[in-house]
Coordinates of C-alpha atoms and ligand atoms in Angstrom, one line a residue:
M22 CA 0.0 0.0 0.0
K23 CA 1.2 3.5 -0.8
V24 CA 0.1 6.1 1.8
L25 CA 0.2 9.9 1.5
V26 CA 0.3 11.9 4.8
L27 CA -0.8 15.6 4.5
G28 CA 0.8 18.0 7.0
G29 CA 4.2 18.9 8.3
G30 CA 4.2 18.9 12.1
G31 CA 5.0 16.6 14.9
R32 CA 1.7 14.8 14.4
E33 CA 2.6 14.0 10.8
H34 CA 6.1 12.9 11.7
A35 CA 4.5 10.4 14.2
L36 CA 2.0 9.3 11.5
A37 CA 4.8 8.7 9.0
W38 CA 7.0 7.0 11.6
K39 CA 4.2 4.6 12.5
L40 CA 3.3 3.8 8.9
R41 CA 7.0 3.2 8.0
Q42 CA 7.1 0.3 10.4
E43 CA 4.1 -1.5 8.9
S44 CA 4.8 -4.5 6.6
G45 CA 1.7 -3.7 4.5
V46 CA 3.0 -0.2 3.6
A47 CA 5.3 -0.2 0.6
E48 CA 5.9 3.6 0.6
V49 CA 5.0 6.6 2.6
L50 CA 4.7 10.1 1.0
C51 CA 4.4 13.3 3.0
A52 CA 3.5 16.8 2.0
P53 CA 4.8 19.3 2.9
G54 CA 6.6 17.3 5.5
N55 CA 9.7 18.4 7.5
P56 CA 13.2 17.1 8.1
G57 CA 11.8 14.5 10.5
T58 CA 9.2 13.1 8.2
A59 CA 11.9 13.0 5.5
T60 CA 13.6 10.2 7.5
C61 CA 10.6 7.9 7.1
A62 CA 8.7 9.2 4.1
R63 CA 9.3 10.7 0.6
T64 CA 8.7 14.4 0.7
V65 CA 6.5 15.7 -2.1
A66 CA 5.8 19.3 -3.1
L67 CA 2.1 20.0 -2.9
D68 CA -0.3 22.7 -1.8
I69 CA -2.2 20.6 0.7
L70 CA -5.1 23.2 0.8
D71 CA -5.8 22.8 -2.9
P72 CA -8.3 19.9 -3.4
A73 CA -7.6 19.7 -7.2
A74 CA -3.8 19.6 -6.7
V75 CA -4.0 16.9 -4.0
T76 CA -6.3 14.8 -6.1
A77 CA -4.0 15.1 -9.1
L78 CA -1.0 14.0 -7.2
V79 CA -2.8 11.1 -5.7
A80 CA -3.8 9.9 -9.1
A81 CA -0.4 10.5 -10.6
E82 CA 1.4 8.6 -7.8
G83 CA -1.1 5.8 -7.5
V84 CA -1.6 6.5 -3.8
D85 CA -3.9 3.9 -2.1
L86 CA -4.7 5.9 1.0
V87 CA -4.5 9.6 2.1
I88 CA -4.3 10.4 5.8
V89 CA -5.1 14.1 6.5
G90 CA -3.1 15.3 9.6
P91 CA -4.4 18.9 10.3
E92 CA -7.9 20.3 10.1
Q93 CA -7.3 23.0 7.4
P94 CA -7.3 20.7 4.4
L95 CA -10.5 19.1 5.7
A96 CA -12.1 22.6 6.0
A97 CA -10.9 23.3 2.5
G98 CA -12.7 20.3 1.0
V99 CA -9.7 18.1 0.2
S100 CA -11.3 15.0 1.6
D101 CA -14.5 15.6 -0.5
A102 CA -12.5 16.0 -3.7
L103 CA -10.5 12.8 -3.0
R104 CA -13.7 10.9 -2.2
A105 CA -15.5 12.2 -5.3
A106 CA -12.6 11.0 -7.4
G107 CA -12.8 7.5 -5.8
H108 CA -9.6 7.8 -3.6
P109 CA -9.8 6.4 -0.1
V110 CA -9.2 9.2 2.4
F111 CA -8.9 9.1 6.2
G112 CA -10.5 12.3 7.3
P113 CA -14.1 13.6 7.4
S114 CA -15.9 15.6 4.7
Q115 CA -16.0 19.4 4.9
D116 CA -19.5 19.2 6.2
A117 CA -18.6 16.7 8.9
A118 CA -15.5 18.7 9.8
R119 CA -17.8 21.4 11.1
L120 CA -17.8 19.6 14.4
E121 CA -14.4 21.3 14.7
T122 CA -14.5 24.2 12.3
S123 CA -17.7 25.8 13.6
K124 CA -18.2 25.9 17.4
A125 CA -21.7 27.1 16.8
F126 CA -22.5 24.1 14.6
S127 CA -20.9 21.8 17.1
K128 CA -22.8 23.2 20.0
A129 CA -26.2 23.2 18.2
F130 CA -25.5 19.6 17.0
M131 CA -24.8 18.4 20.5
D132 CA -28.0 20.0 21.8
R133 CA -30.0 18.4 19.0
H134 CA -28.6 15.0 19.9
G135 CA -28.4 15.2 23.7
V136 CA -24.6 15.0 23.9
P137 CA -23.5 16.2 27.3
T138 CA -21.7 19.6 27.1
A139 CA -21.7 23.0 28.8
R140 CA -24.9 25.0 28.5
A141 CA -24.5 27.7 25.9
R142 CA -25.9 30.5 23.8
I143 CA -24.9 31.0 20.2
C144 CA -24.7 34.8 19.5
T145 CA -24.5 36.6 16.2
T146 CA -24.4 40.2 17.6
A147 CA -22.3 41.8 20.3
D148 CA -25.4 43.0 22.1
E149 CA -26.8 39.5 22.2
A150 CA -23.5 38.1 23.5
E151 CA -23.3 40.7 26.2
V152 CA -26.8 39.8 27.4
A153 CA -25.7 36.1 27.4
V154 CA -22.5 36.9 29.4
R155 CA -24.5 38.8 32.0
A156 CA -27.1 36.0 32.2
F157 CA -24.5 33.3 32.8
G158 CA -22.5 35.4 35.2
A159 CA -18.7 35.0 35.9
P160 CA -16.9 32.7 35.4
V161 CA -18.0 32.3 31.8
V162 CA -16.4 31.1 28.6
V163 CA -16.5 33.1 25.3
K164 CA -15.6 31.2 22.1
A165 CA -15.1 32.5 18.6
D166 CA -17.1 30.3 16.2
G167 CA -14.5 29.5 13.6
L168 CA -10.9 28.3 13.4
A169 CA -8.8 30.9 15.3
A170 CA -5.5 29.1 15.7
G171 CA -6.2 28.1 19.3
K172 CA -6.7 31.8 20.4
G173 CA -10.4 32.1 20.1
V174 CA -11.4 30.8 23.5
T175 CA -11.5 33.1 26.6
V176 CA -12.2 31.5 30.0
A177 CA -13.2 34.6 31.8
A178 CA -12.9 34.8 35.6
T179 CA -14.8 38.2 35.6
L180 CA -17.6 39.8 33.7
D181 CA -15.2 42.6 32.5
E182 CA -12.9 40.0 31.0
A183 CA -15.8 38.2 29.2
L184 CA -17.2 41.5 27.9
A185 CA -13.7 42.4 26.6
A186 CA -13.5 39.1 24.8
V187 CA -16.9 39.8 23.2
D188 CA -15.8 43.3 22.2
A189 CA -12.5 41.9 20.7
A190 CA -14.2 39.2 18.7
M191 CA -17.4 41.0 17.6
R192 CA -16.6 44.7 17.5
Q193 CA -12.8 44.8 16.8
G194 CA -12.8 41.8 14.5
A195 CA -9.8 40.2 16.3
F196 CA -10.4 36.8 14.6
G197 CA -11.9 38.1 11.4
A198 CA -15.0 36.2 10.1
A199 CA -14.2 33.4 12.6
G200 CA -15.4 35.7 15.4
S201 CA -18.5 37.2 13.9
T202 CA -20.5 34.5 15.7
V203 CA -19.5 33.6 19.3
V204 CA -20.6 30.9 21.7
V205 CA -21.1 32.0 25.3
E206 CA -21.1 29.1 27.7
E207 CA -21.1 28.1 31.3
C208 CA -17.6 27.4 32.8
L209 CA -17.1 23.7 33.6
T210 CA -14.6 22.4 36.2
G211 CA -12.7 19.2 36.3
P212 CA -9.7 17.5 34.7
E213 CA -9.5 17.5 30.9
V214 CA -8.8 14.4 28.9
S215 CA -8.5 13.8 25.1
Y216 CA -10.5 10.8 23.9
F217 CA -9.9 9.4 20.4
A218 CA -12.3 7.2 18.4
V219 CA -11.8 5.9 14.9
C220 CA -15.0 6.2 12.9
D221 CA -16.2 4.8 9.6
G222 CA -19.4 6.9 9.1
T223 CA -21.6 4.3 10.9
R224 CA -19.5 2.8 13.7
A225 CA -16.7 3.8 16.0
L226 CA -14.0 2.1 18.0
P227 CA -12.1 3.6 20.9
L228 CA -8.5 4.2 19.8
G229 CA -6.8 5.8 22.8
T230 CA -6.7 8.5 25.4
A231 CA -4.2 11.2 26.3
Q232 CA -3.8 14.4 28.3
D233 CA -2.4 17.5 26.8
H234 CA -0.7 20.4 28.7
K235 CA -2.0 23.5 26.9
R236 CA -0.6 26.4 28.9
A237 CA 2.9 27.6 28.1
Y238 CA 4.5 27.4 31.5
D239 CA 4.9 25.0 34.5
G240 CA 1.9 24.7 36.8
D241 CA -0.5 25.4 33.9
A242 CA 0.4 29.1 34.0
G243 CA 0.8 31.5 31.0
P244 CA -0.9 31.7 27.7
N245 CA -2.7 28.9 25.8
T246 CA -0.6 27.1 23.2
G247 CA -1.1 24.3 20.7
G248 CA 0.1 21.9 23.4
M249 CA 3.4 21.8 25.4
G250 CA 3.4 18.0 26.1
A251 CA 1.2 15.0 26.5
L252 CA 0.9 11.7 28.2
A253 CA -0.9 8.5 27.2
P254 CA -2.9 6.7 28.1
S255 CA -4.9 8.9 30.5
P256 CA -4.8 7.4 34.0
L257 CA -8.2 9.1 34.5
V258 CA -10.1 7.0 31.9
D259 CA -10.8 3.4 33.0
A260 CA -12.9 0.8 31.0
G261 CA -16.1 2.0 32.7
L262 CA -15.6 5.6 31.8
S263 CA -14.5 4.7 28.2
A264 CA -17.7 2.8 27.7
R265 CA -19.7 5.7 29.1
V266 CA -18.0 8.1 26.7
M267 CA -18.7 5.8 23.8
R268 CA -22.4 5.4 24.8
T269 CA -23.2 9.0 25.7
I270 CA -20.9 10.9 23.3
V271 CA -19.3 9.1 20.4
E272 CA -22.2 6.9 19.4
P273 CA -24.8 9.6 19.5
V274 CA -22.5 11.8 17.5
L275 CA -22.0 9.1 14.8
A276 CA -25.8 8.4 14.7
G277 CA -26.6 12.1 14.5
M278 CA -24.1 13.0 11.8
R279 CA -25.3 10.1 9.7
A280 CA -29.0 11.0 10.2
E281 CA -28.3 14.6 9.2
G282 CA -26.6 13.6 6.0
Y283 CA -22.9 14.0 6.7
P284 CA -21.6 10.7 8.1
F285 CA -18.4 11.1 10.1
A286 CA -15.4 9.0 9.0
G287 CA -11.9 9.7 10.4
I288 CA -10.7 10.5 13.9
L289 CA -13.1 12.0 16.3
Y290 CA -11.1 13.7 19.0
C291 CA -13.3 14.4 22.0
G292 CA -11.9 17.1 24.3
L293 CA -13.6 16.2 27.5
M294 CA -13.9 17.7 31.0
L295 CA -14.6 15.1 33.7
T296 CA -17.1 17.0 35.7
P297 CA -18.9 15.9 38.9
D298 CA -21.9 15.2 36.6
G299 CA -19.8 12.9 34.3
P300 CA -17.8 13.5 31.1
K301 CA -18.9 16.6 29.1
V302 CA -17.6 17.8 25.7
I303 CA -15.4 20.9 25.8
E304 CA -14.7 20.7 22.0
F305 CA -14.5 18.3 19.2
N306 CA -11.5 18.0 16.8
V307 CA -11.8 16.0 13.6
R308 CA -8.2 14.7 13.5
F309 CA -5.4 13.5 15.8
G310 CA -4.1 16.1 18.3
D311 CA -0.7 17.5 18.3
P312 CA 1.2 16.6 20.5
E313 CA -1.3 13.8 21.5
A314 CA -0.6 11.9 18.3
Q315 CA 3.1 11.6 19.2
V316 CA 2.1 9.6 22.4
V317 CA -1.0 7.9 21.1
L318 CA 0.3 6.5 17.8
P319 CA 3.3 4.7 19.3
L320 CA 0.9 2.9 21.7
L321 CA -1.5 1.8 19.0
P322 CA -1.5 -2.0 19.2
V323 CA -2.4 -2.6 15.5
P324 CA -1.1 -1.2 12.2
L325 CA -2.6 2.1 11.3
A326 CA -2.8 1.8 7.5
P327 CA -5.3 -1.1 7.3
L328 CA -7.4 0.5 10.2
A329 CA -7.5 3.8 8.5
L330 CA -8.3 2.2 5.1
A331 CA -11.1 0.2 6.7
A332 CA -12.5 3.4 8.3
A333 CA -12.2 5.2 4.9
K334 CA -14.2 2.4 3.3
G335 CA -17.0 2.3 5.9
A336 CA -15.8 -1.2 7.1
L337 CA -14.2 -1.0 10.5
P338 CA -13.5 -4.4 12.1
A339 CA -16.3 -5.7 14.4
E340 CA -14.0 -6.3 17.4
P341 CA -12.5 -3.6 19.6
L342 CA -8.8 -3.0 19.2
P343 CA -6.5 -4.9 21.6
A344 CA -5.8 -3.2 24.9
V345 CA -3.0 -0.7 25.0
S346 CA 0.0 -1.7 27.2
G347 CA 2.7 0.6 28.5
A348 CA 2.8 4.4 28.5
R349 CA 4.3 7.4 26.6
V350 CA 5.2 10.9 27.7
G351 CA 6.0 13.6 25.2
V352 CA 7.7 16.9 26.0
V353 CA 7.5 19.8 23.5
L354 CA 10.7 21.8 22.9
A355 CA 9.7 25.3 21.8
S356 CA 11.4 28.4 20.5
G357 CA 11.9 31.2 23.1
G358 CA 8.9 33.5 23.2
Y359 CA 6.4 30.9 21.9
P360 CA 3.4 31.3 21.6
G361 CA 4.2 35.0 21.2
A362 CA 6.9 36.6 19.0
M363 CA 10.0 34.5 18.6
T364 CA 13.2 34.2 16.6
T365 CA 14.1 31.0 14.7
G366 CA 16.8 29.7 12.5
Y367 CA 19.1 28.4 15.3
P368 CA 21.0 25.2 15.0
I369 CA 19.7 22.2 17.1
D370 CA 22.4 20.2 18.9
G371 CA 22.0 16.7 20.3
L372 CA 19.3 15.3 18.0
A373 CA 21.3 12.1 17.2
A374 CA 22.3 11.6 20.8
A375 CA 18.7 11.9 22.0
A376 CA 17.4 9.5 19.4
A377 CA 20.1 6.9 20.2
M378 CA 18.9 6.6 23.8
P379 CA 16.8 3.5 24.6
G380 CA 13.1 4.3 24.6
V381 CA 13.4 7.8 23.2
T382 CA 11.9 9.0 19.9
V383 CA 12.3 12.6 18.7
F384 CA 9.5 13.9 16.4
H385 CA 10.2 17.1 14.4
A386 CA 7.7 19.9 14.0
G387 CA 9.2 23.4 13.4
T388 CA 12.5 22.4 11.9
K389 CA 14.2 22.9 8.6
T390 CA 17.5 21.8 7.0
G391 CA 20.2 24.4 6.8
P392 CA 22.6 24.8 3.8
D393 CA 25.2 22.5 5.3
G394 CA 22.7 19.8 6.3
T395 CA 22.4 20.9 9.9
V396 CA 18.9 21.0 11.4
L397 CA 17.6 24.5 12.3
T398 CA 14.6 25.7 14.3
S399 CA 11.9 27.1 12.1
G400 CA 8.7 27.4 14.2
G401 CA 7.2 27.8 17.6
R402 CA 7.0 24.1 18.6
V403 CA 10.2 22.7 17.3
L404 CA 10.4 19.1 18.5
T405 CA 8.4 16.6 20.7
V406 CA 10.7 14.2 22.6
V407 CA 8.8 11.1 23.5
G408 CA 9.8 8.6 26.2
E409 CA 8.4 5.1 26.3
G410 CA 7.9 3.0 29.5
V411 CA 6.0 0.3 31.2
T412 CA 4.7 3.1 33.5
L413 CA 4.2 6.8 33.1
Q414 CA 7.1 7.3 35.5
E415 CA 9.5 5.4 33.3
A416 CA 8.2 7.1 30.2
R417 CA 8.6 10.5 31.8
D418 CA 12.1 9.8 33.0
R419 CA 13.1 8.7 29.5
A420 CA 11.5 11.7 27.8
Y421 CA 13.3 14.2 30.1
A422 CA 16.6 12.2 29.7
G423 CA 16.1 12.7 25.9
V424 CA 15.4 16.4 26.4
A425 CA 18.6 16.8 28.4
Q426 CA 20.6 15.8 25.3
I427 CA 19.1 18.5 23.1
S428 CA 19.8 22.2 23.0
F429 CA 19.2 25.3 20.8
K430 CA 19.3 29.0 21.6
D431 CA 16.5 30.2 23.8
M432 CA 14.9 26.7 24.0
E433 CA 11.9 26.5 26.2
F434 CA 10.0 23.6 27.6
R435 CA 7.8 22.6 30.5
R436 CA 9.5 20.6 33.3
D437 CA 6.2 19.3 34.7
I438 CA 4.7 17.3 31.9
A439 CA 2.9 14.3 33.5
A440 CA 4.4 15.2 36.9
R441 CA 1.0 15.1 38.5
Y442 CA 0.6 11.4 37.7
V443 CA 4.0 9.9 38.8
Ligands
LIG15 P1 -10.2 25.2 22.9 O1 -9.4 26.2 22.2 O2 -11.6 25.0 22.4 O3 -9.4 23.9 23.1 O4 -10.3 25.6 24.4 C1 -9.2 26.0 25.2 C2 -9.4 25.7 26.6 O5 -10.4 26.4 27.2 C3 -9.8 24.2 26.9 O6 -8.7 23.3 26.8 C4 -10.3 24.3 28.2 O7 -9.3 24.3 29.2 C5 -10.9 25.7 28.3 N1 -12.4 25.7 28.1 C6 -13.1 25.6 27.0 N2 -14.4 25.6 27.2 C7 -14.6 25.5 28.6 C8 -15.7 25.5 29.5 N3 -17.0 25.4 29.0 N4 -15.4 25.5 30.8 C9 -14.2 25.6 31.3 N5 -13.1 25.6 30.5 C10 -13.3 25.6 29.1
LIG16 N1 -3.3 19.6 21.2 C1 -4.5 20.0 20.9 C2 -4.9 19.9 19.5 O1 -4.2 19.3 18.7 O2 -5.9 20.5 19.2

């Protein structure tokens, strides 16, 4: 099988790394890729947001399966174009991707189908949003409707903060069209977990769990980021809770999407809060998380390519996947200043030494190859260093031992990834 991975971050390196190890996969292609994916896949030049260009490359190369890493190509209709041309694609349609790309759609959908989530008001004018904010009272959450690069959510401790968030999104246009509708919702409390289900349009199987660390600094302080580290599996999700999530969230979503005419095939990533009233949905994503993929994929007890192909063809196996054994902890190494302004282009030392350590895997994200072949930093999140272990403790120790080998100018990372659970 020839597989094309779309994307160029740590998640896509993990996807290519996993596929490369599978006997059923003859070749992995990756676009746009990065120096890490280049070690396990052939890099192809391609505008991954152009449905016609992706379809043409897939036909020309004889690709058997496309795996879409990030959400933007799904929002751009890439999976629809591939499906229309008869090419198997692992990733939902543009309509089904609205579970992630429109928080207003997602919220209204959950209400229609009784999926547990925070109570909310969908507001299309600033006046309406201000009324909703005052009605809920502080603390309250204000969310821009559309994709806002992880910056569209304000968890406001005070009314003033919430009203400022409404003003920024709806009067100042801080998120452009993505903020012309906002969702105002009740603030939930409890630990957050990421729950992944693989879906074929009709059925879903639990695929794994993880916990992200979204804030920039130790102790969950500082600004929100794309994710500074992750652990898997989540020690907070046992078999009983997993079954409850499938029954109360994943299965109603699959049935509802199908009934409304846009069946969901791909990865359903449920961002959950474990509240005193049970698990509730904070958000859906329609793809693997980053950095969650870097810890979930190495634990996947089956090959990914046949599973993804089966999901793409509406024919997931009947039996659940075998149980996960062991644990992974991933620590993100970021450029100084991330998620704010930063300088990149610095050489990275110690990559080979870290990768040579037992139980350590280094996934690339914001890296590029310099003129003399050295690897340079090129983005906010530069690397994810993943440790494997029988326990989270062992996985964590290995991840940080790997981190200790690597350095670049102004490197930043959290020292408390998974600390709470060891
Ligand atoms: P998102 O950008 O949708 O991932 O949201 C960012 C973060 O905001 C989440 O990871 C949660 O920590 C927090 N959040 C979102 N919605 C709520 C809510 N209703 N109650 C409390 N926290 C929330
Ligand atoms: N790590 C969170 C995400 O991928 O959305």
